[in-house]
Every structure is written in C-alpha cells, then in structure tokens.
Coordinates of N, CA and C in Angstrom, one line a residue:
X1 N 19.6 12.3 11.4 CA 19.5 12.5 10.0 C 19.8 11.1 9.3
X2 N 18.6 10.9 8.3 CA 19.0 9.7 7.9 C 19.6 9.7 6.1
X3 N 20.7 9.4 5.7 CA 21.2 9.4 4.5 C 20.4 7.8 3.7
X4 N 19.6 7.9 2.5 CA 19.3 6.9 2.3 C 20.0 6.9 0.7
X5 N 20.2 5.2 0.3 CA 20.7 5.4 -1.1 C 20.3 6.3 -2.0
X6 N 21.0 6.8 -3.4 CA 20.1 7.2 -4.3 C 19.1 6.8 -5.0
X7 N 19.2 5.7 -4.9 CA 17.9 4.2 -5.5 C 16.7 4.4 -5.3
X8 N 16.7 4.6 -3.9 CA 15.6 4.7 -2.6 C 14.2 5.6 -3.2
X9 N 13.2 5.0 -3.2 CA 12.2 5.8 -3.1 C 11.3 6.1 -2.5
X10 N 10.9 7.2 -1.6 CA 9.6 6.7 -0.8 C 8.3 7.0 -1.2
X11 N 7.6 6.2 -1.1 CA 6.2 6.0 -1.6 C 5.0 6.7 -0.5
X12 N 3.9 7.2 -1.3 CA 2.8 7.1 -0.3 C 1.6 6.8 -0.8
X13 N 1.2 5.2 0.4 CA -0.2 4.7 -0.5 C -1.3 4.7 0.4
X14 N -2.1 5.6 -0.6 CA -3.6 6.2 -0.3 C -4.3 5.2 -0.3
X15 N -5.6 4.9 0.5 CA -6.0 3.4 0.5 C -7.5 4.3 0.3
X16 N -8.2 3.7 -1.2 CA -9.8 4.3 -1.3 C -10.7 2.9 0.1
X17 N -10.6 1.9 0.1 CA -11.0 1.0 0.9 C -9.9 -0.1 1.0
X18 N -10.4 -0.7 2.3 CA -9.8 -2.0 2.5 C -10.6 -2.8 3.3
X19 N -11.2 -4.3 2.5 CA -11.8 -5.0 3.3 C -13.5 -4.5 3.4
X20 N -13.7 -5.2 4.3 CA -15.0 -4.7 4.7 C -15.5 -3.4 5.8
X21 N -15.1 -3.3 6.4 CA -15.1 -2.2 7.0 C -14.4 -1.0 6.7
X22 N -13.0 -1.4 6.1 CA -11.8 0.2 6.0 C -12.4 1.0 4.8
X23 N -13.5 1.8 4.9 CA -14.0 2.7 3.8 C -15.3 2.4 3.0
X24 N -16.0 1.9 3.9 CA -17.3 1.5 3.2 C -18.0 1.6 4.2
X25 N -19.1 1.8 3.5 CA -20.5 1.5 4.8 C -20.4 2.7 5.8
X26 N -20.1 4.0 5.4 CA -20.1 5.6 5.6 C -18.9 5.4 7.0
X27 N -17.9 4.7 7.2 CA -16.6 4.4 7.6 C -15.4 5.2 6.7
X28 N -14.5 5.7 7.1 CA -13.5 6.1 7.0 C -12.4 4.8 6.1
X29 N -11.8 5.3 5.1 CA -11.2 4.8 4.7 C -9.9 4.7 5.6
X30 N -8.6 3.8 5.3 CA -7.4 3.7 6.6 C -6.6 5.0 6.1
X31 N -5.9 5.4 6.9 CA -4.8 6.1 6.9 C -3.7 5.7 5.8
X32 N -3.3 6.8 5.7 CA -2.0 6.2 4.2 C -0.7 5.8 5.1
X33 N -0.2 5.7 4.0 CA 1.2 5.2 4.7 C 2.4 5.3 3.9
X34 N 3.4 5.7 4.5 CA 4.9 6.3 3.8 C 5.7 4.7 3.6
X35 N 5.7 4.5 2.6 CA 7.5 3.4 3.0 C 8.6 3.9 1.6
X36 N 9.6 3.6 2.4 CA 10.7 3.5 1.8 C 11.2 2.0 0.9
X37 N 11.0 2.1 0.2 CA 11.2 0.6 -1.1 C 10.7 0.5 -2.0
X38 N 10.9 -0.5 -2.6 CA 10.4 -0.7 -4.0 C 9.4 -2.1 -4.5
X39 N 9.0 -1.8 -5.2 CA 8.2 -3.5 -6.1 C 7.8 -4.2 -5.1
X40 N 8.0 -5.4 -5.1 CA 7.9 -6.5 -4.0 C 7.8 -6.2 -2.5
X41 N 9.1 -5.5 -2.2 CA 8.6 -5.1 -0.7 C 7.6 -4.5 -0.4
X42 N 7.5 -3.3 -1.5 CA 6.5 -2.0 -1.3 C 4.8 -3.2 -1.2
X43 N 4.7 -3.9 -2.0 CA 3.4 -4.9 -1.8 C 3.4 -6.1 -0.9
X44 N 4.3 -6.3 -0.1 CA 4.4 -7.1 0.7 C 4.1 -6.5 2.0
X45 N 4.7 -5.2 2.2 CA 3.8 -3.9 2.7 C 2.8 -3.2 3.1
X46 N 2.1 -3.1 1.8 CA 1.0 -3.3 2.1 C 0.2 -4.3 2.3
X47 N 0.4 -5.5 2.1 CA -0.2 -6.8 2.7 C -0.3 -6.6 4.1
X48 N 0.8 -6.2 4.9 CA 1.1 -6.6 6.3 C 0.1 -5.4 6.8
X49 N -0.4 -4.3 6.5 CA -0.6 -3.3 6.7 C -2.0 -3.8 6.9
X50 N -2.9 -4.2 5.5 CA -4.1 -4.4 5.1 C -4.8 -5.4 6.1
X51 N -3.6 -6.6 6.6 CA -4.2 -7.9 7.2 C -5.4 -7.6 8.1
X52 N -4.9 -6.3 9.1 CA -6.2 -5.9 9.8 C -7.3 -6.0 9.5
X53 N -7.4 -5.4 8.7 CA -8.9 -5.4 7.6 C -10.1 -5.9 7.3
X54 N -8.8 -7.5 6.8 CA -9.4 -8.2 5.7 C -9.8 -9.5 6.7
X55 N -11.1 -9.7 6.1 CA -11.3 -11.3 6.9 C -11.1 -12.5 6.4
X56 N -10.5 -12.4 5.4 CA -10.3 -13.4 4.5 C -8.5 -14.0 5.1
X57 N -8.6 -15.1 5.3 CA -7.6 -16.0 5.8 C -6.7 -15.9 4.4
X58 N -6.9 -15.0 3.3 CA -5.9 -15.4 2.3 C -6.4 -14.8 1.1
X59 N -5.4 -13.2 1.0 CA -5.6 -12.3 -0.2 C -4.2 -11.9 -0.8
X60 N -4.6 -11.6 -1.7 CA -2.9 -10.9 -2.5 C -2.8 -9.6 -3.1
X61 N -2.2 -8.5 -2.6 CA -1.9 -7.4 -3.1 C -1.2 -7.6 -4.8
X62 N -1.8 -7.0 -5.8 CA -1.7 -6.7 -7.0 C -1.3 -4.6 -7.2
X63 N 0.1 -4.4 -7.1 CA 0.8 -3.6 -7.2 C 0.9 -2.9 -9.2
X64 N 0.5 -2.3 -9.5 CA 0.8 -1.5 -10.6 C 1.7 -0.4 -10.8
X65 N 3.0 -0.7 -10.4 CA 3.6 0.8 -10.3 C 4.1 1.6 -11.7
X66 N 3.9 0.8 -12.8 CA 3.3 2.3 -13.7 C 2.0 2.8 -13.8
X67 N 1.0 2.5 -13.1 CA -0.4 2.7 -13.4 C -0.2 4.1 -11.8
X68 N 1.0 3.1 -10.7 CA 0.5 3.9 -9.2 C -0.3 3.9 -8.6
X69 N -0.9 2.1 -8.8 CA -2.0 1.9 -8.5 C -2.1 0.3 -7.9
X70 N -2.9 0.3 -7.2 CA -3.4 -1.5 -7.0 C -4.6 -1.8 -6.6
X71 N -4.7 -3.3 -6.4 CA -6.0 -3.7 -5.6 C -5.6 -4.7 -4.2
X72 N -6.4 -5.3 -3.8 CA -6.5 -6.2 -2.9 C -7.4 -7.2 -3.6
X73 N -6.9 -8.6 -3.6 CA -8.0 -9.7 -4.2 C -8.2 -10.4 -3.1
X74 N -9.4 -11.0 -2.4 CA -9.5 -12.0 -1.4 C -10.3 -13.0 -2.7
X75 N -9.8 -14.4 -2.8 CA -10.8 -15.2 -3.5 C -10.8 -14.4 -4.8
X76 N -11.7 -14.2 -5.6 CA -12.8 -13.6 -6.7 C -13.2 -12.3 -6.2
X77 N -12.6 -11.8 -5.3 CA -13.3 -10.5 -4.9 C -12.7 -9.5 -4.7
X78 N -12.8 -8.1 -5.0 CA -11.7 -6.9 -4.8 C -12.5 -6.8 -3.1
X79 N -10.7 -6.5 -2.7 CA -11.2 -6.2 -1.2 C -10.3 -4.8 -0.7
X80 N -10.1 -4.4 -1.6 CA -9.4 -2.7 -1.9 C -9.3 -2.7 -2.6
X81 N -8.4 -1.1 -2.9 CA -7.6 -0.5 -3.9 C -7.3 0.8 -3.1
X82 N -6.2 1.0 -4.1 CA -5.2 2.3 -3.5 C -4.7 3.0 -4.6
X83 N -3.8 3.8 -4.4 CA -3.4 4.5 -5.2 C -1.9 4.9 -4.5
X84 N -0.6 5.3 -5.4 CA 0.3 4.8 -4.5 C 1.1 6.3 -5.2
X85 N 1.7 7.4 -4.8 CA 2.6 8.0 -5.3 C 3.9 8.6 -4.5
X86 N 4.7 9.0 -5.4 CA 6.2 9.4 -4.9 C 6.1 10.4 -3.9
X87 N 6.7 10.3 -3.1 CA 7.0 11.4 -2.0 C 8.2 12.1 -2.4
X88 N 9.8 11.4 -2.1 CA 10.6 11.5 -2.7 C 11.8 10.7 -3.3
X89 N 12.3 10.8 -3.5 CA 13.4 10.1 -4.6 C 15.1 10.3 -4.2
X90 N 15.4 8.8 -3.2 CA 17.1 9.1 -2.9 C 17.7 10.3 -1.9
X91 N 18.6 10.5 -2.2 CA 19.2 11.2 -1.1 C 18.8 11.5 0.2
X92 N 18.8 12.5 0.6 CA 19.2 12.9 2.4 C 17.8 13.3 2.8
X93 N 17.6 13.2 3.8 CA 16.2 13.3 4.5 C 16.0 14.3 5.9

C-alpha cells in the first residue's frame, strides 16, 4: 500500500498521435499513461515517454493543464497532442 501526499495527483495522458508513426497512417495511437505529479514533471514525462516516437533530435512538450491538454512541437511542426485527465487526487491508494 502506498500512502501518497494529499498534494499528489495522478494524471492520465491519452496520446491522439505522436510523431510519425504513433497514430497516423491507419497505426494505432501509443498507449496512455498514469503518472503521479504535477506541471513540469508531469511534461518532462511525457517528453521521456514520446522520445520513442519522434525523429526529431529536438521537440518540446507544451502542457495546458487548465485546457488538460497539450501538444508536441518538433521545429514548426505539431508532432502530437494529448489530452491529459485526473485519475485521482492525494490520499491512499
């Protein structure tokens, strides 16, 4: 059993595509993913997650968490988007 702060939130981000392959071109979009954090981590996150993906030597996760939403930028170019919502919120698990 894991006791987590009351702070704690865990997230789950739906990914519509990522990159060139993850959801395009009659391909399966990736699998979602649970994490536990916030802001910065939670997009740093998904960066680490995405890297597979993307072929671009250099993109940046753009996180909206009042929207619950983001993109992936490689360059000038959207190379995802997701959509990100609460699982649950603090306490005991």
């Amino acid at each position: 059993m894991t006791i987590m702060p009351d702070h704690q939130t865990t997230y789950r981000v739906t990914f519509d595509r990522i990159g060139r392959h993850g959801g395009q071109g009659g391909s399966s979009a990736p699998e979602p993913i649970v994490r536990s954090m916030g802001g910065d981590q939670l997009a740093d996150s998904i960066a680490l997650y995405a890297r597979r993906y993307i072929a671009s030597p250099s993109f940046e996760v753009l996180l909206d968490m009042e929207a619950m939403a983001g993109q992936i930028v490689a360059g000038f170019r959207n190379a995802g988007t997701f959509k990100v919502e609460i699982v649950t919120t603090g306490g005991e698990w």
